[in-house]
Structure formats: structure tokens, C-alpha cells
Coordinates of N, CA and C in Angstrom, one line a residue:
M208 N -100.4 -110.4 31.4 CA -99.2 -109.3 32.0 C -99.0 -109.1 33.4
G209 N -97.8 -109.6 33.9 CA -97.4 -109.8 35.6 C -97.4 -108.4 36.6
M210 N -97.6 -109.0 37.7 CA -97.7 -108.2 38.8 C -97.0 -106.7 38.5
K211 N -95.5 -106.9 38.3 CA -94.7 -105.6 37.7 C -95.3 -105.2 37.0
D212 N -95.1 -105.5 36.0 CA -95.9 -105.1 34.3 C -97.1 -103.6 34.9
Q213 N -98.3 -104.2 35.7 CA -99.5 -103.5 36.0 C -99.0 -102.8 37.3
F214 N -98.3 -102.8 37.9 CA -97.3 -101.9 38.6 C -97.1 -100.7 37.9
Q215 N -96.3 -101.0 37.2 CA -95.3 -99.9 36.0 C -96.8 -98.9 35.6
D216 N -97.8 -100.0 34.8 CA -98.4 -99.0 33.7 C -99.8 -98.2 34.8
K217 N -99.8 -98.6 36.5 CA -99.9 -97.5 36.8 C -99.5 -96.7 37.3
S218 N -98.0 -96.8 37.7 CA -97.1 -95.5 37.3 C -97.2 -94.4 36.7
E219 N -96.9 -95.8 35.5 CA -96.9 -94.1 34.5 C -98.3 -93.6 34.9
Q220 N -99.4 -94.1 34.5 CA -100.9 -93.2 34.4 C -100.8 -92.3 36.4
W221 N -99.9 -92.9 36.7 CA -100.2 -92.1 37.0 C -99.4 -90.3 38.0
Q222 N -98.1 -90.4 37.2 CA -97.2 -89.3 36.7 C -98.2 -88.4 35.7
Q223 N -98.3 -89.2 34.4 CA -99.2 -88.4 33.4 C -99.7 -88.0 34.4
Q224 N -100.9 -87.9 35.3 CA -102.1 -87.1 35.8 C -100.9 -85.9 37.2
A225 N -100.4 -86.3 37.5 CA -99.5 -85.9 38.0 C -99.0 -84.0 37.2
K226 N -98.8 -84.5 35.9 CA -97.9 -83.6 35.1 C -99.9 -83.0 34.6
E227 N -100.5 -83.6 34.4 CA -101.6 -82.8 33.9 C -101.9 -81.9 34.8
K228 N -102.2 -81.9 35.8 CA -102.3 -81.5 37.3 C -102.0 -80.2 36.9
A229 N -100.3 -80.3 37.1 CA -99.6 -79.6 37.5 C -99.4 -78.3 36.5
E230 N -99.8 -78.4 35.7 CA -99.7 -78.0 33.9 C -101.3 -77.4 34.4
Q231 N -102.5 -78.2 34.5 CA -103.5 -77.4 35.5 C -103.6 -76.1 35.7
A232 N -102.8 -76.5 37.3 CA -102.5 -74.9 38.4 C -101.5 -74.3 37.7
R233 N -100.8 -74.3 36.9 CA -100.1 -74.1 36.5 C -100.6 -72.6 35.4
Q234 N -101.6 -73.1 35.1 CA -102.6 -72.5 33.9 C -103.4 -71.7 34.6
R235 N -104.3 -71.6 35.5 CA -104.7 -70.9 36.3 C -104.5 -69.7 37.6
G236 N -103.6 -70.6 37.4 CA -102.1 -69.4 38.3 C -102.6 -68.4 37.9
Q237 N -102.0 -68.6 36.7 CA -101.1 -67.6 35.3 C -103.0 -66.6 34.6
Q238 N -104.1 -66.9 35.3 CA -104.9 -66.7 34.8 C -105.2 -65.3 35.5
R239 N -105.0 -66.2 37.1 CA -105.6 -65.2 38.2 C -104.3 -64.3 38.2
D240 N -103.2 -64.6 37.6 CA -102.4 -63.3 37.8 C -102.6 -61.9 36.3
E241 N -103.3 -62.9 35.5 CA -103.8 -61.7 34.1 C -104.8 -61.3 34.9
E242 N -106.0 -61.1 36.0 CA -107.0 -60.6 36.5 C -106.5 -59.6 37.2
T243 N -106.0 -60.0 38.2 CA -104.9 -59.4 39.2 C -104.6 -58.1 38.7
E244 N -103.6 -58.0 37.8 CA -103.7 -57.0 36.8 C -104.0 -56.2 35.7
R245 N -105.0 -57.5 35.4 CA -105.9 -56.3 35.0 C -106.5 -55.3 35.7
S246 N -107.4 -55.9 37.6 CA -107.9 -54.6 38.5 C -107.3 -54.0 39.3
Q247 N -105.5 -54.1 38.8 CA -104.9 -53.0 39.1 C -105.0 -51.4 38.4
Q248 N -104.4 -51.7 36.9 CA -105.0 -52.0 36.0 C -105.9 -50.5 35.6
E249 N -107.1 -51.0 36.1 CA -108.3 -50.5 35.7 C -108.6 -49.7 37.6
E250 N -107.7 -50.4 38.6 CA -108.4 -48.9 39.4 C -106.9 -48.1 39.4
Q251 N -106.0 -48.4 38.9 CA -105.0 -47.6 39.2 C -105.7 -46.3 37.9
D252 N -106.4 -46.8 36.2 CA -106.8 -45.4 35.9 C -108.6 -45.0 36.4
R253 N -108.6 -45.2 37.4 CA -109.6 -44.6 37.9 C -109.3 -43.3 38.5
L254 N -108.2 -43.9 39.4 CA -106.9 -43.0 40.6 C -106.6 -41.9 39.3
D255 N -106.1 -41.9 38.2 CA -106.0 -41.4 37.5 C -107.2 -40.1 37.6
Q256 N -108.3 -40.4 37.1 CA -108.9 -40.0 36.1 C -109.8 -38.4 37.6
D257 N -109.9 -39.3 38.3 CA -109.5 -38.8 39.3 C -108.9 -37.5 39.9
Y258 N -107.9 -37.5 39.7 CA -106.4 -36.2 39.8 C -106.7 -35.4 38.3
D259 N -106.8 -36.3 37.2 CA -107.3 -35.5 36.4 C -108.1 -34.2 36.3
M260 N -109.4 -34.4 37.3 CA -110.4 -33.9 36.9 C -109.9 -32.2 37.8

């Protein structure tokens, strides 16, 4: 294997790792959004119950 091949292989590995990390970050962000939305809904429900009394 020549030097060029080694560099190309490394470059492809780094690109794949970067894609995987970006996907994981996107999924974590999505989970946070869902958790935030759920907590806001719970807070709104508690507020509504207070006014219903």
C-alpha cells in the first residue's frame, strides 16, 4: 500500500467518524427537544389545573 492509499483510507475513516458523530449529536438534540416539550406540557397542565379549581 502506498502513502497515497494510506492517506486516502485515513481520510475516509475520519469522514465516516464525523458523519457518525454528527448523527449522534442530531439524535441527542432531538431527544432534548422532546424532553423540553414534555416538561412544558406538564407545566401547562399543572397551570390549567390550578385555574380549574
